[in-house]
Every structure is written in structure tokens, then in C-alpha cells.
PDB file of C-alpha atoms and ligand atoms in Angstrom:
ATOM      1  CA  MET F1245      -7.390   1.761   4.856  1.00 60.00           C
ATOM      2  CA  ALA F1246      -3.718   1.682   4.095  1.00 84.00           C
ATOM      3  CA  GLU F1247      -3.007   2.233   0.411  1.00 94.00           C
ATOM      4  CA  GLY F1248       0.545   3.022  -0.723  1.00 96.00           C
ATOM      5  CA  PRO F1249       0.527   6.791  -0.081  1.00 97.00           C
ATOM      6  CA  LEU F1250      -0.484   6.349   3.569  1.00 95.00           C
ATOM      7  CA  VAL F1251       2.017   3.542   4.049  1.00 97.00           C
ATOM      8  CA  HIS F1252       4.825   5.718   2.648  1.00 97.00           C
ATOM      9  CA  HIS F1253       3.720   8.628   4.812  1.00 96.00           C
ATOM     10  CA  TYR F1254       3.834   6.544   8.000  1.00 96.00           C
ATOM     11  CA  ALA F1255       7.058   4.790   6.993  1.00 97.00           C
ATOM     12  CA  ASN F1256       8.724   8.212   6.662  1.00 97.00           C
ATOM     13  CA  ARG F1257       7.621   9.068  10.185  1.00 96.00           C
ATOM     14  CA  LEU F1258       8.803   5.742  11.591  1.00 98.00           C
ATOM     15  CA  ARG F1259      12.154   6.148   9.844  1.00 98.00           C
ATOM     16  CA  LYS F1260      12.748   9.466  11.602  1.00 97.00           C
ATOM     17  CA  VAL F1261      12.252   7.866  15.006  1.00 98.00           C
ATOM     18  CA  LEU F1262      13.872   4.465  14.413  1.00 98.00           C
ATOM     19  CA  LYS F1263      16.643   4.647  11.822  1.00 98.00           C
ATOM     20  CA  GLY F1264      20.087   4.122  13.333  1.00 98.00           C
ATOM     21  CA  LYS F1265      18.593   3.624  16.800  1.00 98.00           C
ATOM     22  CA  GLU F1266      19.172   0.708  19.094  1.00 97.00           C
ATOM     23  CA  VAL F1267      15.807  -0.920  19.791  1.00 97.00           C
ATOM     24  CA  ARG F1268      14.229  -3.363  22.152  1.00 97.00           C
ATOM     25  CA  VAL F1269      11.602  -5.337  20.330  1.00 97.00           C
ATOM     26  CA  GLU F1270       8.570  -6.856  21.993  1.00 97.00           C
ATOM     27  CA  PHE F1271       6.032  -8.964  20.135  1.00 98.00           C
ATOM     28  CA  GLY F1272       2.381  -9.215  21.085  1.00 96.00           C
ATOM     29  CA  ILE F1273       2.173 -12.394  19.034  1.00 95.00           C
ATOM     30  CA  ARG F1274       3.015 -15.540  20.950  1.00 94.00           C
ATOM     31  CA  LYS F1275       4.876 -17.429  18.233  1.00 95.00           C
ATOM     32  CA  LEU F1276       7.264 -14.497  17.706  1.00 97.00           C
ATOM     33  CA  LYS F1277       8.146 -14.052  21.405  1.00 97.00           C
ATOM     34  CA  ARG F1278      11.085 -16.437  21.149  1.00 97.00           C
ATOM     35  CA  PHE F1279      12.826 -14.070  18.687  1.00 97.00           C
ATOM     36  CA  GLU F1280      12.858 -11.086  21.048  1.00 97.00           C
ATOM     37  CA  ASN F1281      16.271 -11.901  22.539  1.00 97.00           C
ATOM     38  CA  SER F1282      17.875 -12.356  19.135  1.00 96.00           C
ATOM     39  CA  LEU F1283      16.981  -8.763  18.242  1.00 96.00           C
ATOM     40  CA  GLU F1284      18.261  -7.330  21.523  1.00 93.00           C
ATOM     41  CA  GLY F1285      20.580  -4.380  21.039  1.00 89.00           C
ATOM     42  CA  LEU F1286      20.398  -4.302  17.238  1.00 96.00           C
ATOM     43  CA  ARG F1287      20.188  -0.949  15.493  1.00 97.00           C
ATOM     44  CA  VAL F1288      17.445  -0.375  12.948  1.00 98.00           C
ATOM     45  CA  GLN F1289      19.158  -0.069   9.605  1.00 98.00           C
ATOM     46  CA  ASP F1290      16.223   1.403   7.724  1.00 98.00           C
ATOM     47  CA  VAL F1291      12.437   1.593   7.532  1.00 98.00           C
ATOM     48  CA  GLN F1292      10.919   1.357   4.077  1.00 98.00           C
ATOM     49  CA  ALA F1293       7.517   1.147   2.499  1.00 98.00           C
ATOM     50  CA  HIS F1294       7.026  -1.206  -0.403  1.00 97.00           C
ATOM     51  CA  GLY F1295       3.494  -1.144  -1.733  1.00 96.00           C
ATOM     52  CA  LYS F1296       1.291  -1.631   1.314  1.00 96.00           C
ATOM     53  CA  GLN F1297       4.026  -3.242   3.421  1.00 97.00           C
ATOM     54  CA  PHE F1298       6.251  -1.737   6.081  1.00 98.00           C
ATOM     55  CA  ARG F1299       9.709  -3.248   6.125  1.00 98.00           C
ATOM     56  CA  ILE F1300      12.021  -2.634   9.067  1.00 98.00           C
ATOM     57  CA  TYR F1301      15.567  -3.728   8.260  1.00 98.00           C
ATOM     58  CA  PHE F1302      18.156  -4.977  10.768  1.00 98.00           C
ATOM     59  CA  PRO F1303      21.913  -5.237  10.181  1.00 97.00           C
ATOM     60  CA  ASP F1304      21.879  -9.049  10.539  1.00 96.00           C
ATOM     61  CA  ASN F1305      19.962  -9.388   7.254  1.00 97.00           C
ATOM     62  CA  ARG F1306      16.575  -9.814   8.876  1.00 98.00           C
ATOM     63  CA  VAL F1307      13.454  -7.824   8.091  1.00 98.00           C
ATOM     64  CA  LEU F1308      10.348  -7.180  10.127  1.00 98.00           C
ATOM     65  CA  LEU F1309       7.406  -7.103   7.751  1.00 98.00           C
ATOM     66  CA  VAL F1310       4.210  -5.387   8.886  1.00 97.00           C
ATOM     67  CA  HIS F1311       0.985  -5.131   6.898  1.00 96.00           C
ATOM     68  CA  LEU F1312      -1.836  -3.165   8.509  1.00 94.00           C
ATOM     69  CA  MET F1313      -4.584  -4.664   6.290  1.00 91.00           C
ATOM     70  CA  MET F1314      -7.872  -2.906   7.143  1.00 87.00           C
ATOM     71  CA  TRP F1315      -7.559  -2.713  10.915  1.00 89.00           C
ATOM     72  CA  GLY F1316      -4.009  -2.000  11.981  1.00 94.00           C
ATOM     73  CA  SER F1317      -2.423   1.308  12.943  1.00 95.00           C
ATOM     74  CA  TRP F1318       0.896   2.724  14.089  1.00 97.00           C
ATOM     75  CA  ARG F1319       1.410   5.021  17.051  1.00 97.00           C
ATOM     76  CA  THR F1320       4.555   6.762  18.240  1.00 97.00           C
ATOM     77  CA  TYR F1321       4.756   7.805  21.878  1.00 97.00           C
ATOM     78  CA  GLY F1322       7.372   9.704  23.799  1.00 97.00           C
ATOM     79  CA  LYS F1323       8.962   7.408  26.377  1.00 95.00           C
ATOM     80  CA  GLY F1324       6.833   7.204  29.513  1.00 93.00           C
ATOM     81  CA  ASN F1325       3.765   8.806  27.905  1.00 97.00           C
ATOM     82  CA  ALA F1326       0.385   7.104  28.260  1.00 97.00           C
ATOM     83  CA  TRP F1327      -0.891   5.112  25.287  1.00 98.00           C
ATOM     84  CA  ASP F1328      -4.248   5.949  23.761  1.00 97.00           C
ATOM     85  CA  LYS F1329      -4.968   2.345  22.746  1.00 97.00           C
ATOM     86  CA  PRO F1330      -5.231  -0.820  24.827  1.00 96.00           C
ATOM     87  CA  ARG F1331      -1.998  -2.582  25.567  1.00 96.00           C
ATOM     88  CA  GLU F1332      -3.475  -6.005  24.630  1.00 96.00           C
ATOM     89  CA  ARG F1333      -3.916  -4.837  21.040  1.00 97.00           C
ATOM     90  CA  ALA F1334      -0.192  -4.122  20.638  1.00 98.00           C
ATOM     91  CA  ARG F1335       1.242  -6.641  18.163  1.00 97.00           C
ATOM     92  CA  LEU F1336       4.714  -5.129  17.913  1.00 98.00           C
ATOM     93  CA  ILE F1337       6.527  -2.654  20.156  1.00 98.00           C
ATOM     94  CA  LEU F1338       9.859  -1.055  19.258  1.00 98.00           C
ATOM     95  CA  ARG F1339      11.470   0.833  22.137  1.00 97.00           C
ATOM     96  CA  THR F1340      14.297   3.299  21.691  1.00 97.00           C
ATOM     97  CA  ARG F1341      15.831   5.465  24.444  1.00 96.00           C
ATOM     98  CA  THR F1342      13.315   8.199  23.668  1.00 97.00           C
ATOM     99  CA  HIS F1343      10.279   6.625  22.004  1.00 97.00           C
ATOM    100  CA  GLU F1344       7.891   3.711  21.893  1.00 98.00           C
ATOM    101  CA  VAL F1345       6.640   2.800  18.433  1.00 98.00           C
ATOM    102  CA  VAL F1346       3.659   0.455  18.482  1.00 98.00           C
ATOM    103  CA  ALA F1347       1.759  -1.417  15.778  1.00 98.00           C
ATOM    104  CA  PHE F1348      -1.761  -2.040  17.055  1.00 97.00           C
ATOM    105  CA  SER F1349      -4.201  -4.694  15.822  1.00 96.00           C
ATOM    106  CA  THR F1350      -2.171  -5.479  12.743  1.00 95.00           C
ATOM    107  CA  PRO F1351      -2.840  -9.029  11.577  1.00 91.00           C
ATOM    108  CA  ILE F1352       0.475  -9.416   9.740  1.00 95.00           C
ATOM    109  CA  VAL F1353       3.840  -9.274  11.518  1.00 97.00           C
ATOM    110  CA  ARG F1354       6.612 -11.489  10.128  1.00 97.00           C
ATOM    111  CA  LEU F1355      10.295 -11.767  10.945  1.00 97.00           C
ATOM    112  CA  LEU F1356      12.182 -13.066   7.914  1.00 97.00           C
ATOM    113  CA  THR F1357      15.606 -12.952   6.361  1.00 97.00           C
ATOM    114  CA  LYS F1358      15.833 -10.806   3.235  1.00 96.00           C
ATOM    115  CA  ALA F1359      16.169 -13.945   1.112  1.00 96.00           C
ATOM    116  CA  GLU F1360      13.116 -15.549   2.723  1.00 96.00           C
ATOM    117  CA  LEU F1361      11.115 -12.403   2.085  1.00 96.00           C
ATOM    118  CA  GLU F1362      12.121 -12.280  -1.580  1.00 92.00           C
ATOM    119  CA  ARG F1363      11.091 -15.896  -2.064  1.00 92.00           C
ATOM    120  CA  ASP F1364       7.835 -15.612  -0.111  1.00 93.00           C
ATOM    121  CA  PRO F1365       4.984 -16.270  -2.563  1.00 90.00           C
ATOM    122  CA  LYS F1366       2.563 -13.990  -0.746  1.00 89.00           C
ATOM    123  CA  TRP F1367       4.671 -11.154   0.672  1.00 92.00           C
ATOM    124  CA  GLY F1368       7.740 -11.170  -1.551  1.00 93.00           C
ATOM    125  CA  ASN F1369       8.041 -10.606  -5.265  1.00 91.00           C
ATOM    126  CA  LEU F1370       6.165  -7.285  -5.267  1.00 95.00           C
ATOM    127  CA  GLY F1371       5.569  -5.365  -8.461  1.00 96.00           C
ATOM    128  CA  PRO F1372       7.114  -1.908  -8.869  1.00 98.00           C
ATOM    129  CA  ASP F1373       5.897   0.765  -6.451  1.00 98.00           C
ATOM    130  CA  PRO F1374       5.227   4.201  -8.010  1.00 98.00           C
ATOM    131  CA  LEU F1375       6.247   5.952  -4.780  1.00 98.00           C
ATOM    132  CA  ARG F1376       9.675   4.294  -4.627  1.00 98.00           C
ATOM    133  CA  SER F1377      12.730   5.569  -6.431  1.00 97.00           C
ATOM    134  CA  ASP F1378      13.440   2.062  -7.804  1.00 97.00           C
ATOM    135  CA  PHE F1379      10.216   2.007  -9.857  1.00 97.00           C
ATOM    136  CA  SER F1380      11.032   0.416 -13.216  1.00 97.00           C
ATOM    137  CA  LEU F1381       8.945   1.358 -16.258  1.00 97.00           C
ATOM    138  CA  LYS F1382      10.276  -1.622 -18.131  1.00 97.00           C
ATOM    139  CA  THR F1383       9.259  -4.058 -15.389  1.00 97.00           C
ATOM    140  CA  PHE F1384       5.862  -2.408 -15.035  1.00 98.00           C
ATOM    141  CA  PHE F1385       5.004  -2.732 -18.732  1.00 98.00           C
ATOM    142  CA  ARG F1386       6.378  -6.281 -18.908  1.00 97.00           C
ATOM    143  CA  LEU F1387       4.280  -7.419 -15.928  1.00 98.00           C
ATOM    144  CA  LEU F1388       1.224  -5.578 -17.256  1.00 98.00           C
ATOM    145  CA  GLU F1389       1.496  -7.147 -20.677  1.00 96.00           C
ATOM    146  CA  ASP F1390       1.738 -10.608 -19.101  1.00 97.00           C
ATOM    147  CA  GLN F1391      -1.830 -10.207 -17.793  1.00 98.00           C
ATOM    148  CA  GLY F1392      -3.532 -10.874 -21.154  1.00 95.00           C
ATOM    149  CA  THR F1393      -7.269 -11.358 -20.716  1.00 97.00           C
ATOM    150  CA  ARG F1394      -7.443 -10.259 -17.058  1.00 98.00           C
ATOM    151  CA  GLU F1395      -9.500  -7.138 -16.442  1.00 98.00           C
ATOM    152  CA  ILE F1396      -7.497  -3.986 -15.769  1.00 98.00           C
ATOM    153  CA  GLY F1397      -9.583  -3.161 -12.659  1.00 98.00           C
ATOM    154  CA  GLU F1398      -8.493  -6.471 -11.152  1.00 98.00           C
ATOM    155  CA  VAL F1399      -4.878  -6.206 -12.321  1.00 98.00           C
ATOM    156  CA  LEU F1400      -4.343  -2.804 -10.681  1.00 98.00           C
ATOM    157  CA  LEU F1401      -5.103  -4.410  -7.300  1.00 97.00           C
ATOM    158  CA  ASP F1402      -2.608  -7.234  -7.900  1.00 96.00           C
ATOM    159  CA  GLN F1403       0.370  -6.282  -5.704  1.00 95.00           C
ATOM    160  CA  GLN F1404       2.683  -8.486  -7.766  1.00 95.00           C
ATOM    161  CA  VAL F1405       2.010  -6.395 -10.880  1.00 97.00           C
ATOM    162  CA  VAL F1406       2.129  -2.927  -9.345  1.00 98.00           C
ATOM    163  CA  SER F1407       2.283  -2.400  -5.600  1.00 97.00           C
ATOM    164  CA  GLY F1408       0.532   0.086  -3.333  1.00 97.00           C
ATOM    165  CA  ILE F1409      -2.722   0.508  -5.242  1.00 97.00           C
ATOM    166  CA  GLY F1410      -5.884  -0.186  -3.260  1.00 96.00           C
ATOM    167  CA  ASN F1411      -9.542   0.239  -4.093  1.00 96.00           C
ATOM    168  CA  ILE F1412      -9.719   4.043  -3.993  1.00 96.00           C
ATOM    169  CA  LEU F1413      -6.697   4.512  -6.241  1.00 98.00           C
ATOM    170  CA  ARG F1414      -7.731   1.899  -8.825  1.00 97.00           C
ATOM    171  CA  VAL F1415     -11.177   3.500  -9.191  1.00 98.00           C
ATOM    172  CA  GLU F1416      -9.775   7.016  -9.601  1.00 98.00           C
ATOM    173  CA  ILE F1417      -6.845   6.007 -11.848  1.00 98.00           C
ATOM    174  CA  LEU F1418      -9.211   4.316 -14.318  1.00 98.00           C
ATOM    175  CA  PHE F1419     -11.686   7.195 -14.191  1.00 98.00           C
ATOM    176  CA  GLN F1420      -8.977   9.748 -14.984  1.00 98.00           C
ATOM    177  CA  SER F1421      -7.546   7.483 -17.704  1.00 97.00           C
ATOM    178  CA  ARG F1422     -11.063   7.079 -19.230  1.00 97.00           C
ATOM    179  CA  VAL F1423     -10.667   3.307 -19.243  1.00 97.00           C
ATOM    180  CA  HIS F1424     -13.469   1.056 -18.005  1.00 97.00           C
ATOM    181  CA  PRO F1425     -12.408  -1.365 -15.214  1.00 98.00           C
ATOM    182  CA  ARG F1426     -13.843  -4.327 -17.182  1.00 97.00           C
ATOM    183  CA  ARG F1427     -11.464  -3.881 -20.117  1.00 97.00           C
ATOM    184  CA  SER F1428      -9.044  -6.748 -20.615  1.00 97.00           C
ATOM    185  CA  VAL F1429      -5.392  -5.774 -20.476  1.00 97.00           C
ATOM    186  CA  GLU F1430      -4.835  -7.116 -24.002  1.00 96.00           C
ATOM    187  CA  SER F1431      -7.537  -4.737 -25.354  1.00 96.00           C
ATOM    188  CA  LEU F1432      -5.670  -1.640 -24.114  1.00 96.00           C
ATOM    189  CA  SER F1433      -3.884   0.548 -26.657  1.00 96.00           C
ATOM    190  CA  GLU F1434      -0.339   1.770 -26.004  1.00 96.00           C
ATOM    191  CA  ASP F1435      -1.750   5.241 -25.360  1.00 96.00           C
ATOM    192  CA  GLU F1436      -4.208   3.913 -22.818  1.00 96.00           C
ATOM    193  CA  LYS F1437      -1.491   1.972 -20.969  1.00 97.00           C
ATOM    194  CA  HIS F1438       0.682   5.073 -20.796  1.00 98.00           C
ATOM    195  CA  GLU F1439      -2.263   7.143 -19.648  1.00 98.00           C
ATOM    196  CA  ILE F1440      -2.963   4.630 -16.852  1.00 98.00           C
ATOM    197  CA  LEU F1441       0.677   4.791 -15.762  1.00 98.00           C
ATOM    198  CA  ARG F1442       0.628   8.593 -15.829  1.00 98.00           C
ATOM    199  CA  TRP F1443      -2.391   8.610 -13.484  1.00 98.00           C
ATOM    200  CA  ILE F1444      -0.896   5.940 -11.206  1.00 98.00           C
ATOM    201  CA  PHE F1445       1.976   8.356 -10.529  1.00 98.00           C
ATOM    202  CA  ALA F1446      -0.137  11.494 -10.448  1.00 98.00           C
ATOM    203  CA  LEU F1447      -2.774  10.257  -8.013  1.00 98.00           C
ATOM    204  CA  ALA F1448      -0.410   8.355  -5.704  1.00 97.00           C
ATOM    205  CA  LYS F1449       1.732  11.495  -5.360  1.00 96.00           C
ATOM    206  CA  ARG F1450      -1.263  13.767  -4.993  1.00 96.00           C
ATOM    207  CA  TRP F1451      -2.736  11.637  -2.213  1.00 96.00           C
ATOM    208  CA  MET F1452       0.583  11.601  -0.385  1.00 94.00           C
ATOM    209  CA  LYS F1453       0.902  15.386  -0.573  1.00 94.00           C
ATOM    210  CA  ASN F1454      -2.701  15.758   0.507  1.00 92.00           C
ATOM    211  CA  ILE F1455      -2.539  13.704   3.730  1.00 92.00           C
ATOM    212  CA  GLY F1456      -4.049  15.622   6.618  1.00 89.00           C
ATOM    213  CA  LYS F1457      -5.789  18.086   4.274  1.00 91.00           C
ATOM    214  CA  LYS F1458      -9.234  18.145   2.710  1.00 89.00           C
ATOM    215  CA  VAL F1459      -9.535  15.403   0.072  1.00 89.00           C
ATOM    216  CA  ASP F1460      -9.834  17.154  -3.289  1.00 90.00           C
ATOM    217  CA  TRP F1461      -8.800  14.429  -5.692  1.00 93.00           C
ATOM    218  CA  ILE F1462     -11.598  11.827  -5.400  1.00 96.00           C
ATOM    219  CA  SER F1463     -14.036  12.079  -8.340  1.00 97.00           C
ATOM    220  CA  ILE F1464     -16.219   8.944  -8.349  1.00 97.00           C
ATOM    221  CA  TYR F1465     -15.157   6.575  -5.533  1.00 97.00           C
ATOM    222  CA  ARG F1466     -18.293   5.722  -3.483  1.00 96.00           C
ATOM    223  CA  LYS F1467     -20.374   8.033  -5.670  1.00 96.00           C
ATOM    224  CA  SER F1468     -22.658   5.524  -7.362  1.00 96.00           C
ATOM    225  CA  GLY F1469     -25.860   7.169  -8.598  1.00 95.00           C
ATOM    226  CA  LYS F1470     -24.246  10.624  -8.554  1.00 97.00           C
ATOM    227  CA  ARG F1471     -23.444  12.458 -11.773  1.00 97.00           C
ATOM    228  CA  CYS F1472     -20.105  12.003 -13.477  1.00 98.00           C
ATOM    229  CA  PRO F1473     -18.123  15.249 -12.960  1.00 97.00           C
ATOM    230  CA  ARG F1474     -17.067  15.066 -16.630  1.00 97.00           C
ATOM    231  CA  CYS F1475     -20.201  14.103 -18.576  1.00 97.00           C
ATOM    232  CA  GLU F1476     -23.036  14.021 -16.002  1.00 97.00           C
ATOM    233  CA  THR F1477     -23.913  10.361 -16.660  1.00 97.00           C
ATOM    234  CA  SER F1478     -24.900   8.442 -13.541  1.00 97.00           C
ATOM    235  CA  ILE F1479     -21.926   6.624 -11.924  1.00 97.00           C
ATOM    236  CA  GLU F1480     -22.353   2.857 -11.743  1.00 97.00           C
ATOM    237  CA  PHE F1481     -20.883   0.325  -9.358  1.00 97.00           C
ATOM    238  CA  SER F1482     -20.152  -3.387  -9.529  1.00 96.00           C
ATOM    239  CA  ARG F1483     -18.112  -6.017  -7.759  1.00 96.00           C
ATOM    240  CA  GLN F1484     -14.675  -6.810  -9.105  1.00 94.00           C
ATOM    241  CA  ALA F1485     -11.829  -8.736  -7.471  1.00 89.00           C
ATOM    242  CA  GLY F1486     -13.892  -8.916  -4.278  1.00 90.00           C
ATOM    243  CA  ARG F1487     -14.249  -5.129  -3.958  1.00 94.00           C
ATOM    244  CA  ILE F1488     -16.781  -2.588  -5.134  1.00 96.00           C
ATOM    245  CA  THR F1489     -15.604  -0.686  -8.169  1.00 97.00           C
ATOM    246  CA  TYR F1490     -17.125   2.465  -9.674  1.00 98.00           C
ATOM    247  CA  ALA F1491     -17.168   3.699 -13.256  1.00 98.00           C
ATOM    248  CA  CYS F1492     -18.823   6.155 -15.604  1.00 97.00           C
ATOM    249  CA  PRO F1493     -20.396   3.978 -18.338  1.00 95.00           C
ATOM    250  CA  SER F1494     -20.249   6.872 -20.766  1.00 96.00           C
ATOM    251  CA  CYS F1495     -16.758   8.351 -20.573  1.00 95.00           C
ATOM    252  CA  GLN F1496     -14.800   5.293 -19.426  1.00 97.00           C
ATOM    253  CA  ARG F1497     -14.467   3.364 -22.653  1.00 81.00           C
ATOM    254  CA  LEU F1498     -15.417  -0.305 -22.745  1.00 87.00           C
ATOM    255  CA  SER F1499     -13.575  -0.860 -26.023  1.00 73.00           C
ATOM    256  CA  GLU F1500     -10.545   0.675 -27.685  1.00 60.00           C
ATOM    257  CA  ASN F1501     -12.569   2.276 -30.483  1.00 56.00           C
ATOM    258  CA  PRO F1502     -15.990   3.306 -29.193  1.00 49.00           C
TER     259      PRO F1502
HETATM  260 ZN1   ZN H2610     -18.566  10.439 -17.539  1.00 92.62          ZN
END
């Protein structure tokens, strides 16, 4: 499951292999095949993560957008080495002189100009990403305050408010902030909003540092029925924004003044 920290982690690895390199691009998606020649011989300008998206930039103003959703994965192979996944699942292959970088099973591969991407109602217009250096506090609070009566547990998953947060992060951010996922945004105090932002940064960075090590930062995700590590109340779960969310009914406040 690719939440922001994993996407940034993989984007950093892809950047090392691809940035500045001349690539041959092959698509495993029929409708994109006709663009292969137009990319021939171009050098990759940069590879960036934005929220849960990978963006591979070319010098002619085009961007390859990749979103792994729940099923996709990246692999990097030394040239000539055998692949450990079936060739027919390759959706995008980038070949340099030394490596083959492959996106397998990913449902979303788009080739767009930068302007088209910015205007795209689904994939453009992303909210600030806490793992990017261009994160804007001002924009974050403005977008958050625009959400009014929407529940904060739903808003944290909205990529056009803040990008990169998936189900695990939203559950843990709200637990650490002691805010119940069912609270409306307009009911949050200034302190609570700042606390949520503090934990967005803290947990996204902690996850990224922790990749490949034992997970030591998950408190209540998928722990319904277990005791809250803070107050020992039983953790509850419910459905919100199409996903299962978890909360401690005792120490995650349902109102500003309990
Ligand atoms: Zn508790």
C-alpha cells in the first residue's frame, strides 16, 4: 500500500538510477504505445514524488505520471538480469545503458504535459505534501479551513487538501492528536489543527526513516478490540470515506470541550 513515505522512498531510488540518463521508454499499455518514439533519446530531467504519485519529468515539458494504487510495484534491474515478475505485467519500462526500471501491475500510467497535469481534475491540483520541501503551511490551513462540516478523518484522505496520507497515517495522526475521526473540521480548535499538522509531519517522517526496519510507530491501526496504549479503553472501528478507520472512544475527543 503506497502512502506518501513509501512513494518518496521509491522515488529517491528511481531518481538515482534515472536522473540525467537517456532512456528508452516502452509502455505495456496499448493506447500509450504510439508515444514511445516521441520519447526516444530524451534524458530524464527529474523523478519526484508528490503525495502518492510518481512524476518523471522530461525536458520537452512532458511528465510521466504513475500511481501504484493498491497493486503496483517498481523494480530496478541491472541490464541483462532476469526479472522476478512476469513480463506481461510490466506497464512501463524505462531502459538506460545500465538499468531497466519497471512499473508492474500499476493501473495508472499517464503521459501529460505539465500544464495538462496541473489542470487535470483527478491527478493535478494536489494539496501540499508534508514530505516535499515546497509544503506551504498557509495553503494547508486555507484548504483545511475550506472543509467546514466534513469530518477530519475523511479530509485527511483527500489528496487535494493534503497529499500522501493514506489509511494508516490518517488513523495514527488522529490518534496521536487525540482527535476523533468523526469530528467536523469546523469544530476543531486552533490548537487541535496545529497538533494534527505536527503529527502529519512527525509520522510521515518517522515512517520514511523506518522503511525496512521493524514498525514501531503504529499504535491502533488494525487493532480494534485491543486496549488503547494510552488509556486501556477498547479500540473501536468504523467505516469512513470507504475505508476502515480506528479510534479510541475515550481519549480521542468527539467534541472540543469534553
Ligand atoms: Zn485511549
